[in-house]
Amino acid sequence: MNIGVLMALIIIAVILALSLKGRNPEISSIISLGLGLTIIAICVERMKLIITRIRTISLNVNMDKTYIVILLKLIGIAYICEFAAGISKDAGYGSVASQIELLGKLTMLMVSLPVLGQVIDIIIDLMR
């Protein structure tokens, strides 16, 4: 589905949920939940396409699979932390959202340390 059409539908659903919030909060909550689940389903489908493309690229390029695994882990960590931080901010827990973002950044750094080590090794070898 085109991103413009998708965003238009999301905006319409949000406006509908907001307009029903005062009169019928149950329906508003159901719309919000359905919208959230739909967006997650679309994200999962797009992530499947991205993973398939990355696998295809990695098969065609002579490259260590470890880098692809690390890249996918980093992408997953970033999206999960952003999603959790967004939910926390919406719930009014801004400080928790900030801590989630910090935890995500530290986790991404930890996961990428092997790549950093190899880059440093390459630089040291080039300097010899």
N, CA, C and O atoms as a MOPAC input file, in Angstrom:
PM7 MOZYME 1SCF
protein

 N      0.84900 1    -1.17600 1     0.00000 1
 C      0.00000 1     0.00000 1     0.00000 1
 C      0.89600 1     1.24100 1     0.00000 1
 O      1.93200 1     1.26400 1     0.66400 1
 N      0.50300 1     2.23400 1    -0.72200 1
 C      1.22100 1     3.49200 1    -0.81500 1
 C      1.28400 1     4.16300 1     0.55800 1
 O      0.29800 1     4.17700 1     1.29500 1
 N      2.45000 1     4.71600 1     0.89500 1
 C      2.63000 1     5.32800 1     2.21600 1
 C      1.70600 1     6.52700 1     2.41400 1
 O      1.24800 1     6.77400 1     3.53000 1
 N      1.42600 1     7.27500 1     1.34600 1
 C      0.52300 1     8.42100 1     1.45700 1
 C     -0.89000 1     7.99800 1     1.81000 1
 O     -1.52200 1     8.59400 1     2.68200 1
 N     -1.38400 1     6.97900 1     1.14100 1
 C     -2.72100 1     6.45100 1     1.43000 1
 C     -2.76900 1     5.88500 1     2.84400 1
 O     -3.73700 1     6.08900 1     3.57700 1
 N     -1.71300 1     5.17300 1     3.21300 1
 C     -1.64700 1     4.58800 1     4.54700 1
 C     -1.67900 1     5.67400 1     5.62600 1
 O     -2.41400 1     5.54800 1     6.60500 1
 N     -0.89800 1     6.72400 1     5.45900 1
 C     -0.89000 1     7.82200 1     6.43100 1
 C     -2.24400 1     8.53100 1     6.47900 1
 O     -2.69700 1     8.91700 1     7.55700 1
 N     -2.88800 1     8.70400 1     5.33600 1
 C     -4.21200 1     9.32500 1     5.30800 1
 C     -5.21500 1     8.48700 1     6.10600 1
 O     -6.00400 1     9.03200 1     6.87800 1
 N     -5.18600 1     7.17400 1     5.92300 1
 C     -6.08700 1     6.29000 1     6.67300 1
 C     -5.79200 1     6.33000 1     8.17100 1
 O     -6.70900 1     6.30800 1     8.99300 1
 N     -4.51900 1     6.38700 1     8.51500 1
 C     -4.14100 1     6.45900 1     9.93200 1
 C     -4.63800 1     7.76800 1    10.54200 1
 O     -5.17500 1     7.77100 1    11.65000 1
 N     -4.46500 1     8.86700 1     9.83300 1
 C     -4.92300 1    10.16600 1    10.34100 1
 C     -6.43900 1    10.17700 1    10.52100 1
 O     -6.95100 1    10.70000 1    11.51000 1
 N     -7.15500 1     9.59300 1     9.55500 1
 C     -8.62100 1     9.51200 1     9.66600 1
 C     -9.02200 1     8.69000 1    10.88700 1
 O     -9.93400 1     9.06800 1    11.62200 1
 N     -8.33400 1     7.55900 1    11.10400 1
 C     -8.65500 1     6.71400 1    12.25500 1
 C     -8.34700 1     7.43700 1    13.56700 1
 O     -9.10400 1     7.31600 1    14.53000 1
 N     -7.25400 1     8.18000 1    13.61300 1
 C     -6.90700 1     8.92700 1    14.82900 1
 C     -7.94800 1    10.01000 1    15.10100 1
 O     -8.38100 1    10.18400 1    16.24000 1
 N     -8.34600 1    10.73000 1    14.07100 1
 C     -9.36400 1    11.77900 1    14.24500 1
 C    -10.68600 1    11.16000 1    14.71100 1
 O    -11.35800 1    11.70300 1    15.58700 1
 N    -11.04600 1    10.03100 1    14.12200 1
 C    -12.26500 1     9.33900 1    14.54000 1
 C    -12.18000 1     8.90900 1    16.00000 1
 O    -13.13100 1     9.08900 1    16.75900 1
 N    -11.03400 1     8.33700 1    16.39500 1
 C    -10.86000 1     7.90100 1    17.78800 1
 C    -10.90800 1     9.09000 1    18.73800 1
 O    -11.50100 1     8.99900 1    19.81300 1
 N    -10.29200 1    10.19900 1    18.35400 1
 C    -10.31400 1    11.39100 1    19.20800 1
 C    -11.71200 1    11.98000 1    19.33000 1
 O    -12.10400 1    12.44000 1    20.40200 1
 N    -12.46600 1    11.96800 1    18.23300 1
 C    -13.81600 1    12.53300 1    18.28100 1
 C    -14.76300 1    11.66900 1    19.11300 1
 O    -15.71600 1    12.18100 1    19.70100 1
 N    -14.50400 1    10.36900 1    19.16400 1
 C    -15.35500 1     9.47900 1    19.94800 1
 C    -14.89900 1     9.35400 1    21.39800 1
 O    -15.61800 1     8.79100 1    22.22300 1
 N    -13.72800 1     9.86400 1    21.71500 1
 C    -13.15100 1     9.67800 1    23.04700 1
 C    -14.04100 1    10.22500 1    24.16100 1
 O    -14.19200 1     9.58300 1    25.20100 1
 N    -14.62300 1    11.38700 1    23.95800 1
 C    -15.46300 1    11.99700 1    24.99400 1
 C    -16.82100 1    11.33900 1    25.12600 1
 O    -17.32700 1    11.18500 1    26.23800 1
 N    -17.42400 1    10.94500 1    24.00400 1
 C    -18.77200 1    10.38400 1    24.01900 1
 C    -18.79300 1     8.88000 1    24.23200 1
 O    -19.64900 1     8.35200 1    24.94200 1
 N    -17.83100 1     8.19000 1    23.60300 1
 C    -17.82500 1     6.73300 1    23.67100 1
 C    -16.37800 1     6.24200 1    23.77100 1
 O    -15.79300 1     5.81900 1    22.77400 1
 N    -15.79900 1     6.29900 1    24.98600 1
 C    -14.38700 1     5.95300 1    25.14000 1
 C    -14.05900 1     4.49300 1    24.79800 1
 O    -12.93500 1     4.18100 1    24.40400 1
 N    -15.04700 1     3.60500 1    24.95200 1
 C    -14.78000 1     2.18900 1    24.63500 1
 C    -14.51400 1     2.01100 1    23.14500 1
 O    -13.56600 1     1.33000 1    22.75500 1
 N    -15.34300 1     2.61600 1    22.32600 1
 C    -15.16800 1     2.53000 1    20.86900 1
 C    -13.85200 1     3.19600 1    20.46600 1
 O    -13.13600 1     2.69600 1    19.60000 1
 N    -13.54400 1     4.31900 1    21.09600 1
 C    -12.29500 1     5.01800 1    20.82400 1
 C    -11.09200 1     4.13100 1    21.13600 1
 O    -10.12500 1     4.09300 1    20.37500 1
 N    -11.15800 1     3.42300 1    22.25500 1
 C    -10.06800 1     2.50800 1    22.62600 1
 C     -9.94600 1     1.35400 1    21.63900 1
 O     -8.83900 1     0.93900 1    21.29400 1
 N    -11.07100 1     0.84400 1    21.19000 1
 C    -11.05100 1    -0.25500 1    20.21500 1
 C    -10.44200 1     0.20900 1    18.89300 1
 O     -9.65900 1    -0.50900 1    18.27200 1
 N    -10.80900 1     1.41100 1    18.47600 1
 C    -10.23100 1     1.96700 1    17.24100 1
 C     -8.72200 1     2.13700 1    17.39700 1
 O     -7.96000 1     1.78100 1    16.49800 1
 N     -8.29100 1     2.67900 1    18.53400 1
 C     -6.86100 1     2.88200 1    18.78400 1
 C     -6.11200 1     1.55100 1    18.80900 1
 O     -5.03000 1     1.43100 1    18.23400 1
 N     -6.68300 1     0.56500 1    19.47000 1
 C     -6.05400 1    -0.75600 1    19.53100 1
 C     -5.97500 1    -1.39200 1    18.14400 1
 O     -4.94000 1    -1.93600 1    17.76000 1
 N     -7.06100 1    -1.32100 1    17.40900 1
 C     -7.07100 1    -1.87000 1    16.05000 1
 C     -6.07500 1    -1.17600 1    15.14700 1
 O     -5.40200 1    -1.81500 1    14.33700 1
 N     -5.98500 1     0.13900 1    15.28900 1
 C     -5.02600 1     0.91200 1    14.50400 1
 C     -3.59800 1     0.50500 1    14.85300 1
 O     -2.76400 1     0.31300 1    13.96800 1
 N     -3.32800 1     0.37700 1    16.13400 1
 C     -1.98900 1    -0.04200 1    16.57100 1
 C     -1.61900 1    -1.42000 1    16.05000 1
 O     -0.50300 1    -1.62500 1    15.57400 1
 N     -2.54500 1    -2.36500 1    16.13600 1
 C     -2.28300 1    -3.72400 1    15.64500 1
 C     -2.09100 1    -3.74900 1    14.13300 1
 O     -1.25600 1    -4.49200 1    13.61800 1
 N     -2.86000 1    -2.94200 1    13.43500 1
 C     -2.72000 1    -2.85800 1    11.97000 1
 C     -1.35700 1    -2.30100 1    11.59100 1
 O     -0.70000 1    -2.81400 1    10.68600 1
 N     -0.93700 1    -1.25500 1    12.28100 1
 C      0.36800 1    -0.66200 1    11.99500 1
 C      1.48800 1    -1.66100 1    12.29500 1
 O      2.43900 1    -1.77400 1    11.52200 1
 N      1.38200 1    -2.37700 1    13.40000 1
 C      2.39100 1    -3.38900 1    13.72800 1
 C      2.42700 1    -4.47500 1    12.66000 1
 O      3.50600 1    -4.91800 1    12.26700 1
 N      1.26300 1    -4.90700 1    12.18800 1
 C      1.21700 1    -5.93600 1    11.14200 1
 C      1.88700 1    -5.43900 1     9.85600 1
 O      2.61500 1    -6.18600 1     9.20300 1
 N      1.63900 1    -4.18700 1     9.50100 1
 C      2.27200 1    -3.61300 1     8.30300 1
 C      3.78400 1    -3.53100 1     8.50200 1
 O      4.55000 1    -3.82300 1     7.58300 1
 N      4.20900 1    -3.13800 1     9.69100 1
 C      5.64600 1    -3.06800 1     9.98000 1
 C      6.30100 1    -4.44200 1     9.87900 1
 O      7.39800 1    -4.57000 1     9.33600 1
 N      5.63600 1    -5.46000 1    10.39700 1
 C      6.18400 1    -6.81700 1    10.32800 1
 C      6.31800 1    -7.26200 1     8.87100 1
 O      7.32700 1    -7.85900 1     8.49500 1
 N      5.32100 1    -6.98000 1     8.06700 1
 C      5.38900 1    -7.34600 1     6.64500 1
 C      6.54100 1    -6.63400 1     5.94500 1
 O      7.26600 1    -7.23700 1     5.15300 1
 N      6.70200 1    -5.36200 1     6.23900 1
 C      7.79600 1    -4.61000 1     5.61000 1
 C      9.14700 1    -5.09400 1     6.10600 1
 O     10.10600 1    -5.14500 1     5.33600 1
 N      9.23800 1    -5.45200 1     7.38900 1
 C     10.49600 1    -5.99500 1     7.90900 1
 C     10.83800 1    -7.32100 1     7.23500 1
 O     12.00800 1    -7.60600 1     6.98300 1
 N      9.82000 1    -8.13400 1     6.94300 1
 C     10.06700 1    -9.38600 1     6.22100 1
 C     10.67800 1    -9.09800 1     4.85800 1
 O     11.61600 1    -9.77900 1     4.44300 1
 N     10.15400 1    -8.09200 1     4.15600 1
 C     10.70300 1    -7.72000 1     2.85700 1
 C     12.14200 1    -7.23300 1     2.98100 1
 O     12.99800 1    -7.58400 1     2.16900 1
 N     12.40000 1    -6.42800 1     3.99700 1
 C     13.74700 1    -5.90800 1     4.20900 1
 C     14.72100 1    -7.04200 1     4.50000 1
 O     15.81900 1    -7.07600 1     3.94400 1
 N     14.32900 1    -7.96700 1     5.36300 1
 C     15.19100 1    -9.09500 1     5.70200 1
 C     15.45200 1    -9.95100 1     4.47000 1
 O     16.57500 1   -10.41100 1     4.26400 1
 N     14.42600 1   -10.17000 1     3.65000 1
 C     14.60500 1   -10.93900 1     2.41500 1
 C     15.60100 1   -10.24500 1     1.49200 1
 O     16.47600 1   -10.89600 1     0.92000 1
 N     15.47300 1    -8.93000 1     1.34500 1
 C     16.41000 1    -8.17900 1     0.49300 1
 C     17.82800 1    -8.23800 1     1.03900 1
 O     18.77800 1    -8.41400 1     0.27600 1
 N     17.98300 1    -8.09500 1     2.34600 1
 C     19.31500 1    -8.15100 1     2.94600 1
 C     19.92500 1    -9.53400 1     2.75000 1
 O     21.11900 1    -9.64600 1     2.47400 1
 N     19.12700 1   -10.57900 1     2.88800 1
 C     19.63800 1   -11.94400 1     2.64200 1
 C     20.07200 1   -12.10900 1     1.19700 1
 O     21.11200 1   -12.70800 1     0.92200 1
 N     19.28300 1   -11.58300 1     0.27700 1
 C     19.63900 1   -11.66200 1    -1.14700 1
 C     20.95000 1   -10.93500 1    -1.41200 1
 O     21.81800 1   -11.44500 1    -2.12100 1
 N     21.08900 1    -9.75500 1    -0.84700 1
 C     22.32200 1    -8.99100 1    -1.02200 1
 C     23.50700 1    -9.75400 1    -0.43000 1
 O     24.57300 1    -9.83100 1    -1.04100 1
 N     23.31100 1   -10.31500 1     0.76100 1
 C     24.41900 1   -11.02200 1     1.40600 1
 C     24.82700 1   -12.27300 1     0.64100 1
 O     25.98900 1   -12.67500 1     0.70300 1
 N     23.89700 1   -12.89900 1    -0.08100 1
 C     24.24300 1   -14.06500 1    -0.88800 1
 C     25.03300 1   -13.66500 1    -2.13200 1
 O     25.89500 1   -14.41300 1    -2.59400 1
 N     24.73500 1   -12.48300 1    -2.67300 1
 C     25.40400 1   -12.02700 1    -3.89000 1
 C     26.73900 1   -11.34900 1    -3.62200 1
 O     27.56900 1   -11.23900 1    -4.52500 1
 N     26.95400 1   -10.89800 1    -2.40700 1
 C     28.18800 1   -10.21200 1    -2.05900 1
 C     28.99900 1   -11.13400 1    -1.15900 1
 O     28.47100 1   -11.74700 1    -0.23100 1
 N     30.28800 1   -11.21700 1    -1.45100 1
 C     31.15800 1   -12.04300 1    -0.62600 1
 C     31.41900 1   -11.30500 1     0.68400 1
 O     32.33600 1   -10.48900 1     0.78300 1
 N     30.60200 1   -11.60500 1     1.67800 1
 C     30.64500 1   -10.85900 1     2.93400 1
 C     30.38800 1   -11.81200 1     4.08800 1
 O     29.62400 1   -12.76900 1     3.96500 1
 N     31.02400 1   -11.54100 1     5.18800 1
 C     30.83300 1   -12.35400 1     6.37600 1
 C     29.39400 1   -12.19200 1     6.88100 1
 O     28.90500 1   -11.07100 1     7.02100 1
 N     28.73100 1   -13.30000 1     7.15000 1
 C     27.32900 1   -13.26900 1     7.59700 1
 C     27.17200 1   -12.61300 1     8.96800 1
 O     26.08400 1   -12.16400 1     9.32900 1
 N     28.25600 1   -12.56300 1     9.72000 1
 C     28.19800 1   -11.95600 1    11.04400 1
 C     27.75600 1   -10.49800 1    10.96200 1
 O     27.00800 1   -10.01700 1    11.81200 1
 N     28.23100 1    -9.79900 1     9.92400 1
 C     27.86900 1    -8.38900 1     9.77000 1
 C     26.37700 1    -8.22300 1     9.50200 1
 O     25.74900 1    -7.29300 1    10.00800 1
 N     25.82100 1    -9.11800 1     8.71400 1
 C     24.38600 1    -9.05700 1     8.41400 1
 C     23.57500 1    -9.31400 1     9.68100 1
 O     22.58300 1    -8.63100 1     9.93700 1
 N     23.99600 1   -10.29100 1    10.46600 1
 C     23.29400 1   -10.60500 1    11.71400 1
 C     23.33800 1    -9.40500 1    12.65800 1
 O     22.33100 1    -9.04300 1    13.26500 1
 N     24.52000 1    -8.79500 1    12.77100 1
 C     24.65100 1    -7.62300 1    13.64500 1
 C     23.77600 1    -6.48400 1    13.14200 1
 O     23.10800 1    -5.81800 1    13.93300 1
 N     23.77500 1    -6.25700 1    11.82800 1
 C     22.93300 1    -5.20300 1    11.25400 1
 C     21.45800 1    -5.43100 1    11.57200 1
 O     20.75800 1    -4.49700 1    11.96500 1
 N     20.98700 1    -6.64900 1    11.40700 1
 C     19.58200 1    -6.95100 1    11.69900 1
 C     19.27100 1    -6.78500 1    13.18400 1
 O     18.19800 1    -6.30300 1    13.54600 1
 N     20.20700 1    -7.18500 1    14.04100 1
 C     20.00600 1    -6.99800 1    15.47500 1
 C     19.90200 1    -5.51400 1    15.81800 1
 O     19.04400 1    -5.11100 1    16.60400 1
 N     20.78200 1    -4.70400 1    15.22400 1
 C     20.75900 1    -3.27200 1    15.49800 1
 C     19.44700 1    -2.63900 1    15.04700 1
 O     18.87100 1    -1.81000 1    15.75100 1
 N     18.98700 1    -3.03700 1    13.87700 1
 C     17.71100 1    -2.51300 1    13.37800 1
 C     16.56800 1    -2.91600 1    14.31300 1
 O     15.71300 1    -2.09500 1    14.64700 1
 N     16.55900 1    -4.16700 1    14.72700 1
 C     15.51800 1    -4.64600 1    15.63100 1
 C     15.53300 1    -3.92900 1    16.96600 1
 O     14.48300 1    -3.54400 1    17.47900 1
 N     16.71400 1    -3.74600 1    17.53100 1
 C     16.83300 1    -3.04300 1    18.81400 1
 C     16.31800 1    -1.61400 1    18.67900 1
 O     15.58600 1    -1.12500 1    19.54000 1
 N     16.70500 1    -0.95300 1    17.59400 1
 C     16.28200 1     0.43900 1    17.39100 1
 C     14.76100 1     0.54500 1    17.31200 1
 O     14.16500 1     1.40900 1    17.95600 1
 N     14.13300 1    -0.32100 1    16.53000 1
 C     12.67700 1    -0.25300 1    16.38300 1
 C     11.94200 1    -0.61600 1    17.66800 1
 O     10.96700 1     0.04000 1    18.03400 1
 N     12.39800 1    -1.64300 1    18.34100 1
 C     11.73200 1    -2.06500 1    19.57600 1
 C     11.83300 1    -0.97500 1    20.64200 1
 O     10.85300 1    -0.66800 1    21.32000 1
 N     13.02100 1    -0.39500 1    20.78300 1
 C     13.20000 1     0.65800 1    21.79100 1
 C     12.40400 1     1.91300 1    21.43800 1
 O     11.82200 1     2.55000 1    22.31600 1
 N     12.38100 1     2.26200 1    20.16700 1
 C     11.60300 1     3.42800 1    19.75400 1
 C     10.11300 1     3.20000 1    20.02700 1
 O      9.41600 1     4.10300 1    20.48900 1
 N      9.63700 1     1.99600 1    19.73900 1
 C      8.23100 1     1.65900 1    19.97800 1
 C      7.91200 1     1.72400 1    21.47300 1
 O      6.90500 1     2.31200 1    21.86600 1
 N      8.76400 1     1.12400 1    22.30400 1
 C      8.53300 1     1.12200 1    23.75300 1
 C      8.62200 1     2.53300 1    24.32300 1
 O      7.83500 1     2.90000 1    25.19700 1
 N      9.57400 1     3.32800 1    23.83500 1
 C      9.70800 1     4.70400 1    24.31400 1
 C      8.49000 1     5.53900 1    23.90600 1
 O      8.01300 1     6.36600 1    24.68300 1
 N      7.99600 1     5.32400 1    22.70300 1
 C      6.81200 1     6.04500 1    22.24700 1
 C      5.59000 1     5.73700 1    23.09300 1
 O      4.82100 1     6.63200 1    23.44100 1
 N      5.41700 1     4.46500 1    23.42000 1
 C      4.29100 1     4.07200 1    24.27300 1
 C      4.44000 1     4.69600 1    25.65300 1
 O      3.46400 1     5.17300 1    26.23200 1
 N      5.66200 1     4.69400 1    26.18000 1
 C      5.89400 1     5.28700 1    27.49800 1
 C      5.61200 1     6.78400 1    27.49400 1
 O      5.01200 1     7.30600 1    28.43400 1
 N      6.04300 1     7.47900 1    26.43900 1
 C      5.77700 1     8.91700 1    26.34300 1
 C      4.28200 1     9.18500 1    26.26500 1
 O      3.77500 1    10.09700 1    26.91700 1
 N      3.57200 1     8.38000 1    25.46000 1
 C      2.12400 1     8.56500 1    25.33000 1
 C      1.40500 1     8.31600 1    26.65300 1
 O      0.37400 1     8.92900 1    26.93000 1
 N      1.95000 1     7.42000 1    27.46500 1
 C      1.33200 1     7.11300 1    28.75500 1
 C      1.70500 1     8.14200 1    29.81600 1
 O      1.21800 1     8.07600 1    30.94400 1
 N      2.57300 1     9.10200 1    29.45600 1
 C      2.94500 1    10.14100 1    30.40400 1
 C      4.19800 1     9.82600 1    31.20200 1
 O      4.48500 1    10.50200 1    32.19000 1
 N      4.94100 1     8.82600 1    30.79700 1
 C      6.16500 1     8.44200 1    31.48800 1
 C      7.38400 1     8.82600 1    30.65400 1
 O      8.09600 1     7.96500 1    30.13700 1
 N      7.61000 1    10.13100 1    30.53400 1
 C      8.70900 1    10.64500 1    29.73000 1
 C     10.06900 1    10.21400 1    30.24100 1
 O     10.97300 1     9.93900 1    29.45200 1
 N     10.22400 1    10.15300 1    31.56700 1
 C     11.52000 1     9.75500 1    32.12400 1
 C     11.81100 1     8.28600 1    31.82500 1
 O     12.95600 1     7.92200 1    31.55700 1
 N     10.79000 1     7.45200 1    31.87000 1
 C     10.97300 1     6.04200 1    31.51700 1
 C     11.33200 1     5.91700 1    30.03500 1
 O     12.16800 1     5.09600 1    29.65800 1
 N     10.69600 1     6.73400 1    29.20500 1
 C     11.00300 1     6.72200 1    27.77000 1
 C     12.46400 1     7.08700 1    27.52600 1
 O     13.12900 1     6.47700 1    26.68900 1
 N     12.95900 1     8.07500 1    28.25400 1
 C     14.36600 1     8.47000 1    28.12300 1
 C     15.29000 1     7.33700 1    28.54700 1
 O     16.32800 1     7.11200 1    27.92500 1
 N     14.91900 1     6.63300 1    29.59000 1
 C     15.73300 1     5.50900 1    30.05500 1
 C     15.70400 1     4.35800 1    29.05000 1
 O     16.71400 1     3.68300 1    28.84800 1
 N     14.56200 1     4.13600 1    28.42700 1
 C     14.46100 1     3.10600 1    27.39100 1
 C     15.36900 1     3.46400 1    26.21800 1
 O     16.06100 1     2.60200 1    25.67700 1
 N     15.36400 1     4.73400 1    25.82800 1
 C     16.22300 1     5.17200 1    24.72300 1
 C     17.69700 1     4.98500 1    25.07100 1
 O     18.48300 1     4.54300 1    24.23400 1
 N     18.07000 1     5.31900 1    26.29900 1
 C     19.45800 1     5.13000 1    26.73900 1
 C     19.82600 1     3.65100 1    26.73500 1
 O     20.89400 1     3.27100 1    26.25500 1
 N     18.94300 1     2.82400 1    27.26800 1
 C     19.19000 1     1.38400 1    27.27500 1
 C     19.35000 1     0.84900 1    25.85100 1
 O     20.21300 1     0.01100 1    25.59000 1
 N     18.52300 1     1.33300 1    24.94400 1
 C     18.62000 1     0.90100 1    23.54900 1
 C     19.94600 1     1.28800 1    22.93600 1
 O     20.56300 1     0.48400 1    22.23600 1
 N     20.40000 1     2.51200 1    23.18700 1
 C     21.67700 1     2.96600 1    22.64000 1
 C     22.83700 1     2.15500 1    23.19800 1
 O     23.74700 1     1.77400 1    22.46100 1
 N     22.80400 1     1.89100 1    24.50300 1
 C     23.87300 1     1.09100 1    25.10100 1
 C     23.86100 1    -0.34400 1    24.57200 1
 O     24.91600 1    -0.93400 1    24.34100 1
 N     22.67900 1    -0.89200 1    24.38500 1
 C     22.56700 1    -2.24900 1    23.84800 1
 C     23.07800 1    -2.29600 1    22.41300 1
 O     23.75900 1    -3.24500 1    22.02200 1
 N     22.75000 1    -1.27600 1    21.63200 1
 C     23.24100 1    -1.22900 1    20.25500 1
 C     24.76800 1    -1.11200 1    20.22700 1
 O     25.42400 1    -1.72900 1    19.38800 1
 N     25.32400 1    -0.33200 1    21.13000 1
 C     26.77600 1    -0.21900 1    21.21800 1
 C     27.39500 1    -1.56000 1    21.57700 1
 O     28.39900 1    -1.96300 1    20.99000 1
 N     26.79700 1    -2.24900 1    22.54100 1
 C     27.30200 1    -3.54600 1    22.96700 1
 C     27.27200 1    -4.55300 1    21.81500 1
 O     28.22800 1    -5.30400 1    21.61800 1
 N     26.17600 1    -4.56700 1    21.05700 1
 C     26.04100 1    -5.50700 1    19.94300 1
 C     27.04600 1    -5.19100 1    18.83600 1
 O     27.53200 1    -6.09600 1    18.15700 1
 N     27.35500 1    -3.90400 1    18.65700 1
 C     28.25100 1    -3.50800 1    17.56400 1
 C     29.72800 1    -3.54600 1    17.94700 1
 O     30.57500 1    -3.28700 1    17.09100 1
 N     30.06500 1    -3.85100 1    19.17500 1
 C     31.46400 1    -3.87800 1    19.59800 1
 C     32.35000 1    -4.81300 1    18.76500 1
 O     33.48900 1    -4.44800 1    18.47600 1
 N     31.87500 1    -6.00500 1    18.36700 1
 C     32.74000 1    -6.84600 1    17.52100 1
 C     33.12800 1    -6.16800 1    16.20500 1
 O     34.25900 1    -6.31600 1    15.74100 1
 N     32.20400 1    -5.43300 1    15.60900 1
 C     32.50200 1    -4.72600 1    14.36200 1
 C     33.51700 1    -3.61800 1    14.63500 1
 O     34.46200 1    -3.43400 1    13.86800 1
 N     33.32100 1    -2.89000 1    15.71600 1
 C     34.25900 1    -1.83500 1    16.08200 1
 C     35.65400 1    -2.40900 1    16.30200 1
 O     36.64400 1    -1.82000 1    15.86800 1
 N     35.73300 1    -3.54700 1    16.96900 1
 C     37.02200 1    -4.20200 1    17.18300 1
 C     37.70000 1    -4.56700 1    15.87000 1
 O     38.90900 1    -4.38700 1    15.72100 1
 N     36.92800 1    -5.07900 1    14.92000 1
 C     37.50100 1    -5.44300 1    13.62200 1
 C     37.94000 1    -4.21500 1    12.84500 1
 O     38.96200 1    -4.25600 1    12.16000 1
 N     37.19000 1    -3.12600 1    12.93500 1
 C     37.59500 1    -1.88300 1    12.26100 1
 C     38.91700 1    -1.38300 1    12.84900 1
 O     39.80600 1    -0.96200 1    12.10800 1
 N     39.04400 1    -1.42900 1    14.15200 1
 C     40.28500 1    -1.00200 1    14.79800 1
 C     41.44200 1    -1.89800 1    14.36900 1
 O     42.54100 1    -1.40700 1    14.10900 1
 N     41.20400 1    -3.22000 1    14.29200 1
 C     42.24100 1    -4.14700 1    13.82600 1
 C     42.68100 1    -3.81600 1    12.39900 1
 O     43.87200 1    -3.87000 1    12.09000 1
 N     41.73400 1    -3.47700 1    11.53600 1
 C     42.06400 1    -3.13000 1    10.15400 1
 C     42.89700 1    -1.85200 1    10.11400 1
 O     43.86600 1    -1.76200 1     9.36000 1
 N     42.52300 1    -0.87300 1    10.91900 1
 C     43.27100 1     0.39100 1    10.96200 1
 C     44.68900 1     0.14000 1    11.46100 1
 O     45.64400 1     0.70100 1    10.92400 1
 N     44.83300 1    -0.69500 1    12.48000 1
 C     46.16600 1    -0.99700 1    13.01100 1
 C     47.00300 1    -1.71300 1    11.94700 1
 O     48.18600 1    -1.41400 1    11.78500 1
 N     46.39300 1    -2.65600 1    11.22500 1
 C     47.11100 1    -3.37400 1    10.16400 1
 C     47.53500 1    -2.41900 1     9.04400 1
 O     48.62200 1    -2.57400 1     8.48800 1
 N     46.70900 1    -1.44900 1     8.71000 1
 C     47.04400 1    -0.48700 1     7.66000 1
 C     48.18700 1     0.44400 1     8.07700 1
 O     48.94700 1     0.92200 1     7.23500 1
 N     48.29800 1     0.69200 1     9.37400 1
 C     49.33100 1     1.59400 1     9.86000 1
 C     50.70100 1     0.91400 1     9.91500 1
 O     51.71900 1     1.59700 1    10.03200 1
 N     50.74400 1    -0.39900 1     9.83500 1
 C     52.02500 1    -1.13300 1     9.92000 1
 C     52.77300 1    -1.06800 1     8.63400 1
 O     53.86500 1    -1.62600 1     8.52600 1

